[in-house]
Amino acid sequence: MLPSTYPDQDCSLARALEVVGERWTLLVMRDAFYGVRRFNDFSAHLDAPRSVLSARLAALVDAGLLERRPDPEHGGRRLYEVTDKGRTLWPPLYALRAWGEAYAAGDHEPGRTFTHAHCGRPLDPTARCVACDTVPEPQDVMVIPLGTPGEGARTDPVALGLRKPHRLLDPLPGPDTRPVGRPAGG
Amino acid sequence: MLPSTYPDQDCSLARALEVVGERWTLLVMRDAFYGVRRFNDFSAHLDAPRSVLSARLAALVDAGLLERRPDPEHGGRRLYEVTDKGRTLWPPLYALRAWGEAYAAGDHEPGRTFTHAHCGRPLDPTARCVACDTVPEPQDVMVIPLGTPGEGARTDPVALGLRKPHRLLDPLPGPDTRPVGRPAGG
């Protein structure tokens, strides 16, 4: 197995990749920006093996991008929340996503768009609001679904929560998007 | 070994990571933006095993980000050049590098900075020129070394070429940075 560091590469890109370059890591951070906070919700929305997911979450906590705190709804479990440092990853993560949409998506239709909550206008490919000429903080960004989910679309709680407009970092699934039969506040 | 695709992740970020998410891939593209074009120069500047480097270059050609053409200076060998599609990767690559510099570099001093060749002003963390309010194409960006290389700094031809200001995508090493004894044009 290849190691995950680049010790002889004297370059900030190598340092960034040591933190977020391992398989699944940026997708875990994507879900954390969507507001996912519980291990079981990350696990249902990602297809990573649980052991890999567990290792990636632990590494992101160690790197200071996520923090664990007790889950008030589930005694003994933890929530993972994006730290202030973690929030700084939003522009590069969004830029890479925008590149994938423009140049790597093949025939895929765009599934969602991102807008500045303040003015409702879209973000450009560098995460800048096209109207306000600022790069909004992630908590000021809305993720807006486009079109109707096709047959075979994911139906996990996170995917269902993303079927309507949702502000980044607002908890997902929220009380109104929990599957029927799952208590919202207990 | 973990696979390199994310087939059930319906997200442009996953598509981007399928193209550039494997270990070493973004560092190969970084070097290609620096102007590296020959296998042996990539190999001397990166610490990737040659088999891994070979696989990454082939994958980047398959993805349309690099193209091979005959090396006029070395019969039978190939040059790798960044395509128009490859150039579109510059803003997300730069954004991730800028994040690494700000948040993952630890005690490392910044080794270089990037400026807009047109006006000489620096790029902001999203690859936008702070003066012109545009995101310059990579061929309009200068990479400028900062400070003096420390003891133990790399001395391969690419590293030596980067010790003076260099325009992205201009061939590196250039004729004036070839090691002594190596013909420049033969």
Short mmCIF file of C-alpha atoms in Angstrom, two decimals:
data_model
loop_
_atom_site.label_atom_id
_atom_site.label_comp_id
_atom_site.label_asym_id
_atom_site.label_seq_id
_atom_site.Cartn_x
_atom_site.Cartn_y
_atom_site.Cartn_z
CA MET A 1 0.00 0.00 0.00
CA LEU A 2 1.33 3.45 -0.87
CA PRO A 3 2.11 5.70 2.11
CA SER A 4 -0.01 8.80 2.67
CA THR A 5 2.70 11.40 3.14
CA TYR A 6 5.07 13.19 0.76
CA PRO A 7 8.01 13.91 3.06
CA ASP A 8 10.45 15.12 0.41
CA GLN A 9 8.01 17.32 -1.46
CA ASP A 10 8.64 20.83 -0.17
CA CYS A 11 5.35 22.21 -1.35
CA SER A 12 2.13 23.36 0.25
CA LEU A 13 0.11 21.20 -2.13
CA ALA A 14 1.84 18.12 -0.73
CA ARG A 15 1.02 19.28 2.81
CA ALA A 16 -2.63 19.77 1.83
CA LEU A 17 -2.76 16.31 0.28
CA GLU A 18 -1.32 14.79 3.44
CA VAL A 19 -4.38 16.14 5.27
CA VAL A 20 -7.15 15.63 2.71
CA GLY A 21 -5.63 13.54 -0.09
CA GLU A 22 -6.53 10.06 1.04
CA ARG A 23 -9.39 8.20 -0.56
CA TRP A 24 -12.82 9.26 0.82
CA THR A 25 -11.44 12.15 2.90
CA LEU A 26 -12.78 14.98 0.73
CA LEU A 27 -16.13 13.21 0.37
CA VAL A 28 -16.35 12.95 4.17
CA MET A 29 -15.69 16.70 4.36
CA ARG A 30 -18.29 17.32 1.62
CA ASP A 31 -20.87 15.48 3.73
CA ALA A 32 -19.77 17.38 6.84
CA PHE A 33 -20.37 20.66 4.94
CA TYR A 34 -23.81 19.32 4.00
CA GLY A 35 -24.46 19.09 7.73
CA VAL A 36 -23.93 15.37 8.32
CA ARG A 37 -22.79 14.85 11.90
CA ARG A 38 -23.43 11.21 12.86
CA PHE A 39 -21.31 8.21 11.97
CA ASN A 40 -24.33 6.23 10.83
CA ASP A 41 -25.46 9.03 8.52
CA PHE A 42 -22.00 9.39 6.96
CA SER A 43 -21.98 5.61 6.57
CA ALA A 44 -25.40 5.49 4.90
CA HIS A 45 -24.57 8.30 2.45
CA LEU A 46 -21.02 7.24 1.62
CA ASP A 47 -20.07 3.82 0.36
CA ALA A 48 -16.80 3.67 2.27
CA PRO A 49 -16.17 0.59 4.39
CA ARG A 50 -16.99 1.46 8.01
CA SER A 51 -13.39 0.88 9.08
CA VAL A 52 -12.16 3.33 6.41
CA LEU A 53 -14.80 5.88 7.37
CA SER A 54 -13.84 5.56 11.00
CA ALA A 55 -10.15 6.10 10.17
CA ARG A 56 -10.90 9.13 7.98
CA LEU A 57 -13.08 10.77 10.64
CA ALA A 58 -10.38 10.19 13.25
CA ALA A 59 -7.71 11.68 10.96
CA LEU A 60 -9.88 14.74 10.28
CA VAL A 61 -10.36 15.21 14.04
CA ASP A 62 -6.59 14.87 14.55
CA ALA A 63 -6.00 17.46 11.82
CA GLY A 64 -8.41 19.86 13.52
CA LEU A 65 -10.93 19.99 10.66
CA LEU A 66 -13.66 18.17 12.58
CA GLU A 67 -14.36 17.98 16.30
CA ARG A 68 -16.20 15.36 18.28
CA ARG A 69 -18.80 16.22 20.87
CA PRO A 70 -21.37 14.14 22.75
CA ASP A 71 -24.56 13.45 20.81
CA PRO A 72 -27.40 14.84 22.94
CA GLU A 73 -29.88 12.51 21.22
CA HIS A 74 -27.89 9.30 21.57
CA GLY A 75 -26.16 8.71 24.88
CA GLY A 76 -22.61 7.47 24.47
CA ARG A 77 -22.38 8.41 20.77
CA ARG A 78 -20.56 11.34 19.24
CA LEU A 79 -21.32 14.05 16.74
CA TYR A 80 -18.70 15.28 14.28
CA GLU A 81 -18.83 18.99 13.59
CA VAL A 82 -16.81 21.14 11.21
CA THR A 83 -14.38 23.41 13.09
CA ASP A 84 -13.42 26.95 12.10
CA LYS A 85 -10.30 25.46 10.51
CA GLY A 86 -12.42 22.91 8.69
CA ARG A 87 -14.58 25.69 7.25
CA THR A 88 -11.53 27.12 5.51
CA LEU A 89 -11.49 24.04 3.29
CA TRP A 90 -14.75 25.08 1.62
CA PRO A 91 -13.31 27.13 -1.31
CA PRO A 92 -10.81 24.50 -2.52
CA LEU A 93 -13.32 21.70 -2.05
CA TYR A 94 -15.94 23.66 -4.00
CA ALA A 95 -13.41 24.55 -6.73
CA LEU A 96 -12.57 20.89 -7.21
CA ARG A 97 -16.26 19.99 -7.31
CA ALA A 98 -16.95 22.72 -9.87
CA TRP A 99 -14.11 21.42 -12.00
CA GLY A 100 -15.53 17.91 -11.81
CA GLU A 101 -18.92 19.20 -12.89
CA ALA A 102 -17.49 21.10 -15.84
CA TYR A 103 -14.84 18.66 -17.02
CA ALA A 104 -15.24 15.21 -15.51
CA ALA A 105 -18.96 14.56 -15.26
CA GLY A 106 -19.42 13.06 -18.72
CA ASP A 107 -23.12 12.75 -19.45
CA HIS A 108 -24.17 13.35 -15.87
CA GLU A 109 -26.65 16.17 -15.47
CA PRO A 110 -25.73 18.55 -12.67
CA GLY A 111 -27.57 17.32 -9.58
CA ARG A 112 -27.43 20.50 -7.52
CA THR A 113 -26.27 24.06 -7.55
CA PHE A 114 -24.88 26.33 -4.86
CA THR A 115 -26.08 29.86 -4.17
CA HIS A 116 -25.22 32.69 -1.81
CA ALA A 117 -27.96 32.67 0.84
CA HIS A 118 -27.73 36.44 1.15
CA CYS A 119 -28.72 37.22 -2.45
CA GLY A 120 -29.75 33.92 -4.00
CA ARG A 121 -27.22 34.22 -6.83
CA PRO A 122 -24.98 31.31 -7.82
CA LEU A 123 -21.34 30.80 -6.94
CA ASP A 124 -18.75 30.93 -9.71
CA PRO A 125 -16.27 28.02 -10.11
CA THR A 126 -13.96 29.53 -7.49
CA ALA A 127 -16.76 29.68 -4.85
CA ARG A 128 -17.26 33.44 -5.31
CA CYS A 129 -20.79 34.89 -5.42
CA VAL A 130 -21.31 36.25 -8.93
CA ALA A 131 -23.31 39.19 -7.56
CA CYS A 132 -21.58 40.17 -4.33
CA ASP A 133 -17.96 39.56 -5.40
CA THR A 134 -17.14 37.82 -2.14
CA VAL A 135 -16.42 34.19 -1.30
CA PRO A 136 -19.25 33.38 1.12
CA GLU A 137 -18.54 31.37 4.24
CA PRO A 138 -20.02 27.89 3.91
CA GLN A 139 -22.75 28.66 6.44
CA ASP A 140 -23.92 31.37 4.01
CA VAL A 141 -24.23 28.96 1.07
CA MET A 142 -27.42 27.17 0.00
CA VAL A 143 -27.32 23.85 -1.82
CA ILE A 144 -30.23 23.66 -4.24
CA PRO A 145 -31.33 20.43 -5.93
CA LEU A 146 -31.82 20.51 -9.72
CA GLY A 147 -34.30 18.33 -11.58
CA THR A 148 -35.98 15.20 -10.31
CA PRO A 149 -33.99 12.32 -8.85
CA GLY A 150 -33.76 9.50 -11.39
CA GLU A 151 -34.64 5.87 -10.80
CA GLY A 152 -31.98 4.32 -8.64
CA ALA A 153 -31.17 7.62 -6.91
CA ARG A 154 -29.97 7.27 -3.35
CA THR A 155 -32.69 7.22 -0.68
CA ASP A 156 -30.59 7.39 2.47
CA PRO A 157 -31.60 10.10 4.98
CA VAL A 158 -28.88 12.49 3.82
CA ALA A 159 -29.82 12.11 0.14
CA LEU A 160 -33.49 12.69 1.02
CA GLY A 161 -32.60 15.78 3.01
CA LEU A 162 -30.72 17.18 0.02
CA ARG A 163 -33.83 16.95 -2.17
CA LYS A 164 -34.89 20.36 -0.98
CA PRO A 165 -32.86 23.54 -0.54
CA HIS A 166 -30.57 23.26 2.44
CA ARG A 167 -28.11 25.64 4.03
CA LEU A 168 -24.60 24.22 4.40
CA LEU A 169 -23.69 23.17 7.94
CA ASP A 170 -27.34 23.09 9.06
CA PRO A 171 -27.73 19.61 10.58
CA LEU A 172 -28.65 16.94 8.05
CA PRO A 173 -30.77 14.92 8.25
CA GLY A 174 -32.81 17.54 10.10
CA PRO A 175 -35.86 16.83 12.24
CA ASP A 176 -38.14 17.11 9.19
CA THR A 177 -36.12 14.74 7.02
CA ARG A 178 -35.76 11.83 9.40
CA PRO A 179 -37.30 8.65 7.98
CA VAL A 180 -40.78 7.90 9.25
CA GLY A 181 -40.67 6.02 12.53
CA ARG A 182 -37.37 7.50 13.64
CA PRO A 183 -37.94 9.91 16.50
CA ALA A 184 -36.83 13.42 15.70
CA GLY A 185 -35.82 14.58 19.12
CA GLY A 186 -35.53 11.57 21.37
CA MET B 1 -6.04 -1.97 -2.10
CA LEU B 2 -8.93 0.47 -2.21
CA PRO B 3 -10.47 1.05 -5.66
CA SER B 4 -10.08 4.42 -7.30
CA THR B 5 -13.67 5.11 -8.31
CA TYR B 6 -16.77 6.14 -6.41
CA PRO B 7 -19.50 4.61 -8.58
CA ASP B 8 -22.43 5.22 -6.23
CA GLN B 9 -21.52 8.78 -5.30
CA ASP B 10 -23.67 10.93 -7.56
CA CYS B 11 -21.57 14.05 -7.13
CA SER B 12 -19.21 16.07 -9.25
CA LEU B 13 -16.60 16.00 -6.50
CA ALA B 14 -16.48 12.22 -6.76
CA ARG B 15 -16.06 12.50 -10.54
CA ALA B 16 -13.19 14.97 -10.05
CA LEU B 17 -11.52 12.67 -7.54
CA GLU B 18 -11.78 9.76 -9.97
CA VAL B 19 -9.62 11.79 -12.37
CA VAL B 20 -7.19 13.50 -10.00
CA GLY B 21 -7.72 11.90 -6.57
CA GLU B 22 -5.14 9.15 -6.68
CA ARG B 23 -1.89 9.48 -4.81
CA TRP B 24 0.69 11.60 -6.73
CA THR B 25 -1.74 12.68 -9.46
CA LEU B 26 -2.11 16.31 -8.36
CA LEU B 27 1.64 16.59 -7.77
CA VAL B 28 2.25 15.34 -11.32
CA MET B 29 -0.12 18.03 -12.59
CA ARG B 30 1.61 20.63 -10.39
CA ASP B 31 4.92 19.74 -12.04
CA ALA B 32 3.29 19.82 -15.47
CA PHE B 33 2.06 23.37 -14.72
CA TYR B 34 5.63 24.23 -13.70
CA GLY B 35 6.61 23.22 -17.23
CA VAL B 36 7.99 19.73 -16.61
CA ARG B 37 7.54 17.65 -19.76
CA ARG B 38 9.95 14.69 -19.62
CA PHE B 39 9.50 11.48 -17.69
CA ASN B 40 13.00 11.67 -16.25
CA ASP B 41 12.43 15.23 -15.01
CA PHE B 42 9.12 14.30 -13.37
CA SER B 43 10.90 11.32 -11.84
CA ALA B 44 13.81 13.39 -10.51
CA HIS B 45 11.53 16.02 -8.97
CA LEU B 46 8.88 13.69 -7.56
CA ASP B 47 9.62 10.80 -5.25
CA ALA B 48 7.01 8.52 -6.76
CA PRO B 49 8.12 5.04 -7.77
CA ARG B 50 8.69 5.06 -11.53
CA SER B 51 5.92 2.51 -12.07
CA VAL B 52 3.46 4.73 -10.18
CA LEU B 53 4.59 7.82 -12.09
CA SER B 54 4.20 5.98 -15.36
CA ALA B 55 0.67 4.88 -14.43
CA ARG B 56 -0.32 8.39 -13.32
CA LEU B 57 0.98 9.99 -16.52
CA ALA B 58 -0.88 7.40 -18.61
CA ALA B 59 -4.10 8.03 -16.67
CA LEU B 60 -3.76 11.80 -17.14
CA VAL B 61 -3.28 11.27 -20.88
CA ASP B 62 -6.35 9.01 -20.95
CA ALA B 63 -8.34 11.67 -19.10
CA GLY B 64 -7.28 14.29 -21.64
CA LEU B 65 -5.38 16.48 -19.17
CA LEU B 66 -1.96 15.74 -20.67
CA GLU B 67 -0.96 14.79 -24.19
CA ARG B 68 2.08 12.93 -25.43
CA ARG B 69 4.12 14.12 -28.36
CA PRO B 70 7.52 13.10 -29.72
CA ASP B 71 10.49 14.66 -27.94
CA PRO B 72 12.46 16.54 -30.60
CA GLU B 73 15.60 16.35 -28.48
CA HIS B 74 15.47 12.64 -27.66
CA GLY B 75 14.50 10.31 -30.48
CA GLY B 76 11.98 7.71 -29.40
CA ARG B 77 11.04 9.48 -26.18
CA ARG B 78 7.90 11.47 -25.47
CA LEU B 79 7.05 14.82 -23.99
CA TYR B 80 3.96 15.30 -21.81
CA GLU B 81 2.22 18.62 -22.29
CA VAL B 82 -0.77 20.13 -20.52
CA THR B 83 -3.84 20.23 -22.79
CA ASP B 84 -6.47 22.97 -22.86
CA LYS B 85 -8.60 20.72 -20.65
CA GLY B 86 -5.65 20.21 -18.32
CA ARG B 87 -5.23 23.98 -17.97
CA THR B 88 -8.74 24.19 -16.49
CA LEU B 89 -7.45 22.33 -13.45
CA TRP B 90 -5.25 25.27 -12.44
CA PRO B 91 -7.73 27.14 -10.18
CA PRO B 92 -8.74 24.14 -8.03
CA LEU B 93 -5.13 22.92 -7.83
CA TYR B 94 -3.98 26.38 -6.79
CA ALA B 95 -6.83 26.71 -4.26
CA LEU B 96 -5.83 23.44 -2.61
CA ARG B 97 -2.18 24.55 -2.56
CA ALA B 98 -3.12 27.89 -1.01
CA TRP B 99 -5.14 26.08 1.64
CA GLY B 100 -2.16 23.85 2.41
CA GLU B 101 0.06 26.88 2.78
CA ALA B 102 -2.35 28.65 5.12
CA TYR B 103 -3.57 25.72 7.19
CA ALA B 104 -1.42 22.63 6.77
CA ALA B 105 2.16 23.84 6.41
CA GLY B 106 2.99 23.90 10.14
CA ASP B 107 6.32 25.65 10.64
CA HIS B 108 7.25 25.55 6.96
CA GLU B 109 8.05 28.95 5.52
CA PRO B 110 6.32 29.60 2.22
CA GLY B 111 8.75 28.55 -0.49
CA ARG B 112 7.28 30.45 -3.40
CA THR B 113 4.52 32.80 -4.36
CA PHE B 114 2.42 33.19 -7.50
CA THR B 115 1.80 36.44 -9.31
CA HIS B 116 -0.12 37.64 -12.35
CA ALA B 117 2.49 38.14 -15.10
CA HIS B 118 0.46 41.04 -16.51
CA CYS B 119 0.67 43.25 -13.41
CA GLY B 120 3.04 41.50 -11.01
CA ARG B 121 0.47 41.38 -8.21
CA PRO B 122 -0.14 38.20 -6.21
CA LEU B 123 -2.99 35.75 -6.59
CA ASP B 124 -5.53 35.43 -3.80
CA PRO B 125 -6.30 31.97 -2.33
CA THR B 126 -8.85 31.29 -5.07
CA ALA B 127 -6.27 31.98 -7.87
CA ARG B 128 -7.69 35.44 -8.62
CA CYS B 129 -5.34 38.36 -9.23
CA VAL B 130 -5.82 40.80 -6.36
CA ALA B 131 -5.39 43.77 -8.70
CA CYS B 132 -7.12 42.75 -11.93
CA ASP B 133 -10.07 40.83 -10.42
CA THR B 134 -9.67 38.01 -12.93
CA VAL B 135 -8.47 34.43 -12.57
CA PRO B 136 -5.41 34.41 -14.86
CA GLU B 137 -4.81 31.47 -17.15
CA PRO B 138 -1.83 29.44 -15.91
CA GLN B 139 0.36 30.64 -18.77
CA ASP B 140 -0.14 34.16 -17.36
CA VAL B 141 1.08 33.23 -13.88
CA MET B 142 4.64 33.62 -12.59
CA VAL B 143 6.01 31.40 -9.83
CA ILE B 144 8.44 33.40 -7.72
CA PRO B 145 10.84 31.80 -5.21
CA LEU B 146 10.92 33.26 -1.69
CA GLY B 147 13.98 33.25 0.53
CA THR B 148 17.08 31.11 0.15
CA PRO B 149 16.86 27.34 -0.21
CA GLY B 150 17.84 25.69 3.07
CA GLU B 151 20.42 22.98 3.54
CA GLY B 152 19.02 19.75 2.17
CA ALA B 153 16.84 21.53 -0.40
CA ARG B 154 16.25 19.58 -3.59
CA THR B 155 18.86 20.03 -6.32
CA ASP B 156 17.21 18.20 -9.20
CA PRO B 157 16.98 20.17 -12.47
CA VAL B 158 13.35 21.15 -11.87
CA ALA B 159 14.06 22.40 -8.35
CA LEU B 160 17.04 24.39 -9.65
CA GLY B 161 14.91 25.88 -12.42
CA LEU B 162 12.35 27.03 -9.84
CA ARG B 163 15.01 29.02 -7.95
CA LYS B 164 14.38 31.96 -10.20
CA PRO B 165 11.10 33.46 -11.41
CA HIS B 166 9.48 31.20 -13.97
CA ARG B 167 6.31 31.49 -16.01
CA LEU B 168 3.97 28.52 -15.64
CA LEU B 169 3.97 26.13 -18.61
CA ASP B 170 7.28 27.48 -19.95
CA PRO B 171 9.43 24.36 -20.37
CA LEU B 172 11.32 23.39 -17.22
CA PRO B 173 14.18 22.72 -16.98
CA GLY B 174 14.82 25.28 -19.72
CA PRO B 175 17.98 25.57 -21.77
CA ASP B 176 19.59 27.80 -19.14
CA THR B 177 18.83 25.54 -16.20
CA ARG B 178 20.14 22.28 -17.59
CA PRO B 179 22.92 20.82 -15.45
CA VAL B 180 26.42 21.49 -16.74
CA GLY B 181 27.48 18.90 -19.26
CA ARG B 182 23.99 18.19 -20.49
CA PRO B 183 23.54 19.56 -23.99
CA ALA B 184 20.79 22.14 -24.18
CA GLY B 185 19.64 21.55 -27.69
CA GLY B 186 20.95 18.22 -28.82
#
